[in-house]
Amino acid sequence: MFEWIQTFADWLIYSVINLDAESNLGTALNFFVYDTTKILILLFVIVFIMGIVNAYFPVERLRDFLNKKKLYGLEYLISSLFGAVSPFCSCSSVPLFIGFVQGGIPLGVTFSFLITSPLVNEIAIAMFLGMFGIKATLIYAVSGILLGTIGGWILGKFKLEHLLTDWVKKLMAAKQTTDTNFEEVPQTFKEKLPAIFREAYDIVKGVLLYIIIGIGIGAAMHGYVPEEFFEEYLGNGDWWTVPLAVVLAVPMYANAAAIVPVIQVFVAKGVPLGTAIAFMMATVGLSIPEGTLLKKVMTFKLIAIYFGTVTAFIILSGYVFNLLL
Amino acid sequence: MKKVILFGANCGKCKKAERIIHKVVNDHNLDIEFLKTEDFETMAQHQVMYLPSVLIAGKLVFKGVIPTEKELIKHLK
């Protein structure tokens, strides 16, 4: 599928720039051009498809659907699935959270959306697909969706509504299932298409630098970190390696575009794939800036329960991946 | 005078949306009452779920996207 990108990279590096195909610099640059081009194309296509899905099934429609249908527990899975396919800027997480609870969606179902939305995102999927292949990508995406589903269900069972901030509790009490209180300008699919295209272009443009930095760091680590370096410390399957990787990742706030090339090197140098996926999930799925934003709608105790539950589940999935992969 | 409300946060996308609105208003000398709000309670009152969103004369025209100058002119003139 991507042979033509390899042909392009070979032509650019070995014919136009005229580097020796046997030299370290030549192979490294060839690898860099091939990987970057492939990932950018994948990212554009994935964001574009997600944009189309979102144009047909906007979050408001999901909210109404969840509100009106009796789904016998499937609502957690549907909410989590939507979290995975909705390409939102992370700053929208709080308005989306409010919109859900305001619309009468149970807190647990709302959590399913909130957990999966950053955890399974279009950038990470494109990077995974480009760097680890379809099998690892499917494992990552499916486990992220399941993590959101089960995490939301468990948090729902705890009955944590009393730990929301007062103004959110008032909104919940006066739940509004009716339409918005302003008129929305209707748009046909054809009218929405340029914005979807622009969004995909903007996302690719926005992460380009991170991808270049990530792949650059990855390429440098490939060359300078000794083979089996990580295997010596993290790769021998000690029980504490997964929790350590996750606990170290939570305070980190990095774009998936930069983190995936680095974890690819970790894996190449001996870190088990499960530990590496758990590390990435904790980096993109939980962050201190997100916690700060959530402070507007949740008490500190609820944020701690939410972060604690998701952290525990990421650790658990790390162990499961290491057993399965 | 049209009232324009930008619902946004402190992220790059929302800042870009604000810059474009200001540019269009200045370039075309439009008589606009502009307000940017980062307040989640105000967003909840208007049931805004995506950022940035732009409300023009009571109509939600842009949801979660950065408007282009051309699109803004069409709605502001």
Short mmCIF file of C-alpha atoms in Angstrom, two decimals:
data_model
loop_
_atom_site.label_atom_id
_atom_site.label_comp_id
_atom_site.label_asym_id
_atom_site.label_seq_id
_atom_site.Cartn_x
_atom_site.Cartn_y
_atom_site.Cartn_z
CA MET A 1 0.00 0.00 0.00
CA PHE A 2 2.83 2.36 0.86
CA GLU A 3 5.45 1.10 -1.62
CA TRP A 4 5.18 4.32 -3.61
CA ILE A 5 6.26 6.31 -0.52
CA GLN A 6 9.34 4.07 -0.26
CA THR A 7 10.04 4.69 -3.97
CA PHE A 8 9.67 8.44 -3.34
CA ALA A 9 11.98 8.33 -0.28
CA ASP A 10 14.59 6.30 -2.24
CA TRP A 11 14.41 8.76 -5.15
CA LEU A 12 14.67 11.83 -2.87
CA ILE A 13 17.51 10.62 -0.66
CA TYR A 14 19.56 8.45 -3.01
CA SER A 15 19.03 10.29 -6.34
CA VAL A 16 18.17 13.95 -5.63
CA ILE A 17 20.27 14.45 -2.45
CA ASN A 18 22.63 11.76 -3.73
CA LEU A 19 23.43 10.06 -0.42
CA ASP A 20 24.92 6.60 -0.34
CA ALA A 21 22.23 3.95 0.29
CA GLU A 22 24.73 2.06 2.45
CA SER A 23 25.62 5.03 4.66
CA ASN A 24 24.10 5.54 8.13
CA LEU A 25 22.97 9.07 7.25
CA GLY A 26 21.38 7.88 4.00
CA THR A 27 19.38 5.08 5.62
CA ALA A 28 18.39 7.28 8.57
CA LEU A 29 17.13 10.09 6.30
CA ASN A 30 15.38 7.61 4.04
CA PHE A 31 13.62 6.10 7.09
CA PHE A 32 12.72 9.61 8.30
CA VAL A 33 11.18 10.72 4.96
CA TYR A 34 9.31 7.41 4.55
CA ASP A 35 7.90 7.38 8.10
CA THR A 36 6.96 11.06 8.20
CA THR A 37 5.21 11.01 4.79
CA LYS A 38 3.32 7.81 5.59
CA ILE A 39 2.15 9.06 8.99
CA LEU A 40 1.05 12.46 7.65
CA ILE A 41 -1.04 10.79 4.92
CA LEU A 42 -2.57 8.33 7.41
CA LEU A 43 -3.34 11.15 9.82
CA PHE A 44 -5.02 13.26 7.15
CA VAL A 45 -7.19 10.34 5.99
CA ILE A 46 -8.16 9.32 9.54
CA VAL A 47 -9.07 12.87 10.62
CA PHE A 48 -11.03 13.36 7.40
CA ILE A 49 -13.02 10.13 7.95
CA MET A 50 -13.65 11.08 11.60
CA GLY A 51 -14.83 14.52 10.43
CA ILE A 52 -17.35 12.89 8.08
CA VAL A 53 -18.59 10.56 10.86
CA ASN A 54 -18.93 13.55 13.13
CA ALA A 55 -20.85 15.54 10.49
CA TYR A 56 -23.40 12.72 10.21
CA PHE A 57 -23.55 11.86 13.91
CA PRO A 58 -22.83 15.00 15.89
CA VAL A 59 -22.51 14.74 19.66
CA GLU A 60 -25.96 16.32 20.12
CA ARG A 61 -27.48 13.41 18.23
CA LEU A 62 -25.56 10.93 20.40
CA ARG A 63 -26.80 12.73 23.51
CA ASP A 64 -30.41 12.59 22.35
CA PHE A 65 -30.02 8.94 21.35
CA LEU A 66 -28.57 7.97 24.74
CA ASN A 67 -31.30 9.92 26.47
CA LYS A 68 -34.25 8.45 24.63
CA LYS A 69 -33.29 4.80 24.13
CA LYS A 70 -33.13 2.10 26.75
CA LEU A 71 -29.84 0.38 25.97
CA TYR A 72 -29.36 -2.09 28.85
CA GLY A 73 -25.73 -1.19 29.54
CA LEU A 74 -24.71 -0.71 25.89
CA GLU A 75 -24.83 3.06 26.44
CA TYR A 76 -21.36 2.89 28.04
CA LEU A 77 -19.90 1.21 24.95
CA ILE A 78 -21.66 3.61 22.53
CA SER A 79 -20.49 6.62 24.52
CA SER A 80 -16.93 5.28 24.61
CA LEU A 81 -16.99 4.54 20.85
CA PHE A 82 -18.08 8.10 20.16
CA GLY A 83 -15.30 9.36 22.38
CA ALA A 84 -12.86 7.48 20.15
CA VAL A 85 -14.17 8.75 16.81
CA SER A 86 -14.84 12.36 17.81
CA PRO A 87 -11.90 14.57 16.91
CA PHE A 88 -12.19 17.29 19.55
CA CYS A 89 -9.70 19.78 20.77
CA SER A 90 -8.92 18.81 24.39
CA CYS A 91 -10.26 22.18 25.58
CA SER A 92 -13.75 20.99 24.56
CA SER A 93 -13.73 18.22 27.18
CA VAL A 94 -15.35 20.37 29.88
CA PRO A 95 -18.14 21.86 27.67
CA LEU A 96 -18.83 18.33 26.36
CA PHE A 97 -18.96 16.98 29.90
CA ILE A 98 -21.38 19.73 30.92
CA GLY A 99 -23.46 19.22 27.77
CA PHE A 100 -23.84 15.52 28.58
CA VAL A 101 -24.83 15.88 32.24
CA GLN A 102 -27.04 18.86 31.39
CA GLY A 103 -28.81 16.68 28.82
CA GLY A 104 -29.60 14.09 31.47
CA ILE A 105 -26.93 11.54 30.52
CA PRO A 106 -25.86 9.54 33.60
CA LEU A 107 -22.48 10.48 35.04
CA GLY A 108 -20.97 7.03 34.37
CA VAL A 109 -21.92 7.16 30.66
CA THR A 110 -20.46 10.68 30.49
CA PHE A 111 -17.24 9.36 32.03
CA SER A 112 -17.05 6.66 29.33
CA PHE A 113 -16.92 9.44 26.73
CA LEU A 114 -14.52 11.56 28.77
CA ILE A 115 -12.06 8.68 29.33
CA THR A 116 -11.91 7.46 25.72
CA SER A 117 -11.90 10.84 23.99
CA PRO A 118 -8.24 11.69 24.73
CA LEU A 119 -7.13 8.06 25.16
CA VAL A 120 -8.00 6.88 21.65
CA ASN A 121 -7.31 9.83 19.41
CA GLU A 122 -6.75 10.24 15.71
CA ILE A 123 -3.11 11.27 16.06
CA ALA A 124 -2.21 8.23 18.16
CA ILE A 125 -4.09 5.90 15.77
CA ALA A 126 -2.25 7.29 12.72
CA MET A 127 1.10 7.08 14.51
CA PHE A 128 0.44 3.53 15.71
CA LEU A 129 -0.71 2.40 12.29
CA GLY A 130 2.37 3.92 10.68
CA MET A 131 4.89 2.63 13.23
CA PHE A 132 3.53 -0.61 14.72
CA GLY A 133 1.11 -1.91 12.06
CA ILE A 134 -2.54 -2.87 12.10
CA LYS A 135 -2.45 -5.52 14.86
CA ALA A 136 -0.94 -3.29 17.55
CA THR A 137 -3.22 -0.41 16.45
CA LEU A 138 -6.34 -2.56 16.81
CA ILE A 139 -5.22 -3.77 20.22
CA TYR A 140 -4.58 -0.20 21.31
CA ALA A 141 -7.89 1.18 19.96
CA VAL A 142 -10.10 -1.70 21.14
CA SER A 143 -8.54 -1.78 24.60
CA GLY A 144 -8.87 2.01 24.91
CA ILE A 145 -12.58 1.79 24.02
CA LEU A 146 -13.11 -1.10 26.47
CA LEU A 147 -11.20 0.80 29.14
CA GLY A 148 -13.56 3.78 28.70
CA THR A 149 -16.60 1.48 28.71
CA ILE A 150 -15.68 -0.43 31.87
CA GLY A 151 -14.17 2.60 33.61
CA GLY A 152 -17.35 4.62 33.02
CA TRP A 153 -19.54 1.76 34.20
CA ILE A 154 -17.56 1.35 37.43
CA LEU A 155 -17.45 5.10 38.12
CA GLY A 156 -21.22 5.15 37.49
CA LYS A 157 -21.72 2.45 40.14
CA PHE A 158 -19.95 4.62 42.74
CA LYS A 159 -22.78 7.23 42.55
CA LEU A 160 -20.41 10.19 42.53
CA GLU A 161 -22.87 12.92 41.50
CA HIS A 162 -22.54 14.60 44.92
CA LEU A 163 -18.87 15.27 44.11
CA LEU A 164 -19.64 17.56 41.18
CA THR A 165 -19.33 21.29 41.75
CA ASP A 166 -22.50 23.03 42.94
CA TRP A 167 -23.36 24.79 39.71
CA VAL A 168 -23.09 21.52 37.74
CA LYS A 169 -25.37 19.80 40.29
CA LYS A 170 -27.93 22.57 39.71
CA LEU A 171 -27.66 22.02 35.95
CA MET A 172 -28.24 18.29 36.42
CA ALA A 173 -31.28 18.94 38.57
CA ALA A 174 -32.78 21.18 35.89
CA LYS A 175 -31.92 18.80 33.09
CA GLN A 176 -32.64 20.12 29.63
CA THR A 177 -33.38 17.58 26.97
CA THR A 178 -34.86 20.08 24.60
CA ASP A 179 -33.01 21.81 21.82
CA THR A 180 -30.53 24.58 22.42
CA ASN A 181 -31.84 28.00 23.34
CA PHE A 182 -30.59 29.60 20.15
CA GLU A 183 -31.08 28.94 16.50
CA GLU A 184 -28.46 26.85 14.78
CA VAL A 185 -27.56 27.60 11.18
CA PRO A 186 -28.34 24.37 9.29
CA GLN A 187 -25.68 23.13 6.87
CA THR A 188 -25.80 20.45 4.21
CA PHE A 189 -23.04 17.82 4.05
CA LYS A 190 -21.60 19.57 0.99
CA GLU A 191 -21.42 22.82 2.94
CA LYS A 192 -19.68 21.05 5.84
CA LEU A 193 -17.09 19.36 3.60
CA PRO A 194 -14.68 22.31 3.22
CA ALA A 195 -14.56 22.73 7.03
CA ILE A 196 -13.88 18.99 7.49
CA PHE A 197 -11.08 19.18 4.91
CA ARG A 198 -9.67 22.31 6.56
CA GLU A 199 -9.81 20.70 10.01
CA ALA A 200 -7.87 17.66 8.73
CA TYR A 201 -5.31 19.96 7.11
CA ASP A 202 -5.00 22.09 10.28
CA ILE A 203 -4.49 19.02 12.50
CA VAL A 204 -1.78 17.65 10.19
CA LYS A 205 -0.12 21.08 10.03
CA GLY A 206 -0.39 21.48 13.81
CA VAL A 207 1.33 18.18 14.64
CA LEU A 208 3.91 18.25 11.86
CA LEU A 209 6.57 19.74 14.11
CA TYR A 210 5.85 17.24 16.92
CA ILE A 211 6.08 14.34 14.45
CA ILE A 212 9.40 15.62 13.12
CA ILE A 213 10.75 16.11 16.66
CA GLY A 214 9.40 12.71 17.78
CA ILE A 215 10.79 10.84 14.78
CA GLY A 216 14.05 12.82 15.09
CA ILE A 217 14.43 11.87 18.78
CA GLY A 218 13.44 8.31 17.90
CA ALA A 219 16.03 8.15 15.12
CA ALA A 220 18.74 9.56 17.43
CA MET A 221 17.83 7.08 20.18
CA HIS A 222 17.93 4.26 17.64
CA GLY A 223 21.52 5.15 16.94
CA TYR A 224 22.81 6.01 20.40
CA VAL A 225 20.90 3.88 22.90
CA PRO A 226 22.58 0.48 23.06
CA GLU A 227 20.59 -2.56 21.97
CA GLU A 228 18.85 -4.24 24.90
CA PHE A 229 19.50 -1.17 27.08
CA PHE A 230 15.88 -0.99 28.25
CA GLU A 231 15.56 -4.73 28.31
CA GLU A 232 18.12 -4.77 31.08
CA TYR A 233 16.02 -2.41 33.24
CA LEU A 234 12.43 -2.63 32.03
CA GLY A 235 12.19 -5.54 29.66
CA ASN A 236 12.49 -8.56 31.90
CA GLY A 237 8.82 -8.49 32.85
CA ASP A 238 9.17 -7.45 36.52
CA TRP A 239 5.71 -6.74 37.92
CA TRP A 240 6.57 -3.17 38.90
CA THR A 241 7.62 -2.01 35.41
CA VAL A 242 4.05 -1.38 34.14
CA PRO A 243 2.90 0.71 37.16
CA LEU A 244 6.20 2.60 37.10
CA ALA A 245 5.81 3.44 33.37
CA VAL A 246 2.20 4.60 33.96
CA VAL A 247 2.89 6.63 37.10
CA LEU A 248 5.81 8.35 35.35
CA ALA A 249 3.61 9.13 32.33
CA VAL A 250 0.63 10.77 34.08
CA PRO A 251 2.39 14.06 34.96
CA MET A 252 3.88 14.18 31.45
CA TYR A 253 1.91 16.17 28.95
CA ALA A 254 3.01 15.21 25.48
CA ASN A 255 1.40 14.99 22.10
CA ALA A 256 0.91 11.46 20.80
CA ALA A 257 2.72 12.60 17.66
CA ALA A 258 5.93 13.03 19.64
CA ILE A 259 5.52 10.16 22.09
CA VAL A 260 4.81 7.26 19.70
CA PRO A 261 8.17 7.43 17.80
CA VAL A 262 9.94 7.42 21.17
CA ILE A 263 8.04 4.40 22.48
CA GLN A 264 8.75 2.64 19.19
CA VAL A 265 12.44 2.88 20.09
CA PHE A 266 11.67 1.65 23.62
CA VAL A 267 10.02 -1.41 22.07
CA ALA A 268 12.85 -1.92 19.59
CA LYS A 269 15.34 -1.79 22.49
CA GLY A 270 13.54 -4.37 24.58
CA VAL A 271 10.59 -2.78 26.43
CA PRO A 272 7.50 -5.05 26.18
CA LEU A 273 4.84 -3.58 23.84
CA GLY A 274 2.19 -3.71 26.60
CA THR A 275 4.31 -1.57 28.94
CA ALA A 276 4.94 0.87 26.07
CA ILE A 277 1.22 1.14 25.15
CA ALA A 278 0.33 1.67 28.82
CA PHE A 279 2.94 4.44 29.02
CA MET A 280 1.49 6.15 25.93
CA MET A 281 -2.11 5.82 27.13
CA ALA A 282 -1.21 7.41 30.47
CA THR A 283 0.63 10.26 28.70
CA VAL A 284 -2.22 11.19 26.33
CA GLY A 285 -5.20 10.03 28.40
CA LEU A 286 -4.48 11.76 31.68
CA SER A 287 -2.77 15.08 32.15
CA ILE A 288 -2.42 17.78 34.76
CA PRO A 289 -3.81 20.52 32.45
CA GLU A 290 -6.91 18.35 31.93
CA GLY A 291 -7.24 17.94 35.70
CA THR A 292 -7.02 21.72 36.11
CA LEU A 293 -9.82 22.23 33.58
CA LEU A 294 -11.97 19.56 35.24
CA LYS A 295 -11.65 21.46 38.53
CA LYS A 296 -14.40 23.76 37.20
CA VAL A 297 -16.90 20.91 37.15
CA MET A 298 -15.61 18.38 39.69
CA THR A 299 -14.37 18.53 43.25
CA PHE A 300 -10.77 17.53 43.88
CA LYS A 301 -11.96 14.22 45.36
CA LEU A 302 -13.85 13.31 42.16
CA ILE A 303 -10.86 14.24 39.96
CA ALA A 304 -8.67 12.01 42.17
CA ILE A 305 -11.17 9.11 41.89
CA TYR A 306 -11.42 9.61 38.11
CA PHE A 307 -7.64 9.79 37.60
CA GLY A 308 -7.07 6.90 40.04
CA THR A 309 -9.59 4.62 38.31
CA VAL A 310 -8.25 5.35 34.81
CA THR A 311 -4.65 4.91 36.02
CA ALA A 312 -5.53 1.55 37.59
CA PHE A 313 -7.21 0.41 34.37
CA ILE A 314 -4.28 1.48 32.20
CA ILE A 315 -1.93 -0.50 34.46
CA LEU A 316 -4.25 -3.50 34.24
CA SER A 317 -4.39 -3.28 30.44
CA GLY A 318 -0.57 -3.03 30.38
CA TYR A 319 -0.37 -6.39 32.16
CA VAL A 320 -2.99 -7.90 29.82
CA PHE A 321 -1.11 -6.66 26.70
CA ASN A 322 2.15 -8.10 28.01
CA LEU A 323 0.46 -11.45 28.50
CA LEU A 324 -1.23 -11.41 25.08
CA LEU A 325 1.47 -9.89 22.88
CA MET B 1 -25.20 46.33 15.35
CA LYS B 2 -24.64 42.56 15.33
CA LYS B 3 -23.57 40.86 18.52
CA VAL B 4 -20.82 38.25 18.13
CA ILE B 5 -19.95 35.87 20.96
CA LEU B 6 -16.87 33.65 20.72
CA PHE B 7 -16.92 30.71 23.12
CA GLY B 8 -13.35 29.63 23.56
CA ALA B 9 -10.55 28.61 25.87
CA ASN B 10 -6.87 29.41 26.04
CA CYS B 11 -5.89 26.97 23.29
CA GLY B 12 -4.31 27.67 19.89
CA LYS B 13 -7.51 27.01 17.92
CA CYS B 14 -9.60 29.42 20.01
CA LYS B 15 -6.93 32.13 19.87
CA LYS B 16 -6.73 31.79 16.10
CA ALA B 17 -10.53 32.10 15.81
CA GLU B 18 -10.39 35.31 17.87
CA ARG B 19 -7.60 36.77 15.70
CA ILE B 20 -9.58 36.08 12.52
CA ILE B 21 -12.73 37.71 13.90
CA HIS B 22 -10.76 40.83 14.90
CA LYS B 23 -9.06 40.95 11.51
CA VAL B 24 -12.33 40.73 9.58
CA VAL B 25 -13.99 43.35 11.78
CA ASN B 26 -11.03 45.75 11.39
CA ASP B 27 -10.41 45.14 7.68
CA HIS B 28 -14.04 45.70 6.77
CA ASN B 29 -14.74 48.34 9.38
CA LEU B 30 -17.74 46.41 10.68
CA ASP B 31 -19.95 47.71 13.45
CA ILE B 32 -19.92 44.67 15.73
CA GLU B 33 -20.34 44.12 19.44
CA PHE B 34 -17.77 41.42 20.21
CA LEU B 35 -17.47 39.32 23.32
CA LYS B 36 -15.19 36.37 24.04
CA THR B 37 -16.08 34.15 26.95
CA GLU B 38 -14.08 31.35 28.56
CA ASP B 39 -16.70 30.90 31.26
CA PHE B 40 -18.09 27.36 31.32
CA GLU B 41 -21.32 28.46 33.05
CA THR B 42 -22.07 30.86 30.19
CA MET B 43 -21.31 28.07 27.72
CA ALA B 44 -23.69 25.79 29.61
CA GLN B 45 -26.41 28.45 29.45
CA HIS B 46 -26.01 28.52 25.66
CA GLN B 47 -25.52 24.72 25.54
CA VAL B 48 -22.24 25.10 23.68
CA MET B 49 -20.38 21.77 23.59
CA TYR B 50 -17.52 22.45 21.19
CA LEU B 51 -14.75 25.04 21.28
CA PRO B 52 -14.30 27.35 19.54
CA SER B 53 -17.93 28.18 18.75
CA VAL B 54 -19.22 31.45 17.35
CA LEU B 55 -22.66 32.87 17.94
CA ILE B 56 -23.65 35.66 15.53
CA ALA B 57 -26.86 37.63 16.13
CA GLY B 58 -28.28 34.80 18.25
CA LYS B 59 -27.45 32.06 15.75
CA LEU B 60 -24.77 29.43 16.36
CA VAL B 61 -22.87 29.71 13.10
CA PHE B 62 -19.57 27.89 13.82
CA LYS B 63 -19.25 24.83 16.07
CA GLY B 64 -15.78 23.58 17.00
CA VAL B 65 -14.14 25.02 13.89
CA ILE B 66 -12.03 28.04 13.13
CA PRO B 67 -14.04 30.20 10.72
CA THR B 68 -12.39 31.46 7.56
CA GLU B 69 -12.41 35.18 6.72
CA LYS B 70 -14.70 34.53 3.77
CA GLU B 71 -17.24 32.65 5.90
CA LEU B 72 -17.17 35.32 8.59
CA ILE B 73 -17.73 38.15 6.09
CA LYS B 74 -20.76 36.31 4.72
CA HIS B 75 -22.32 36.17 8.18
CA LEU B 76 -21.22 39.54 9.52
CA LYS B 77 -22.12 41.83 6.62
#
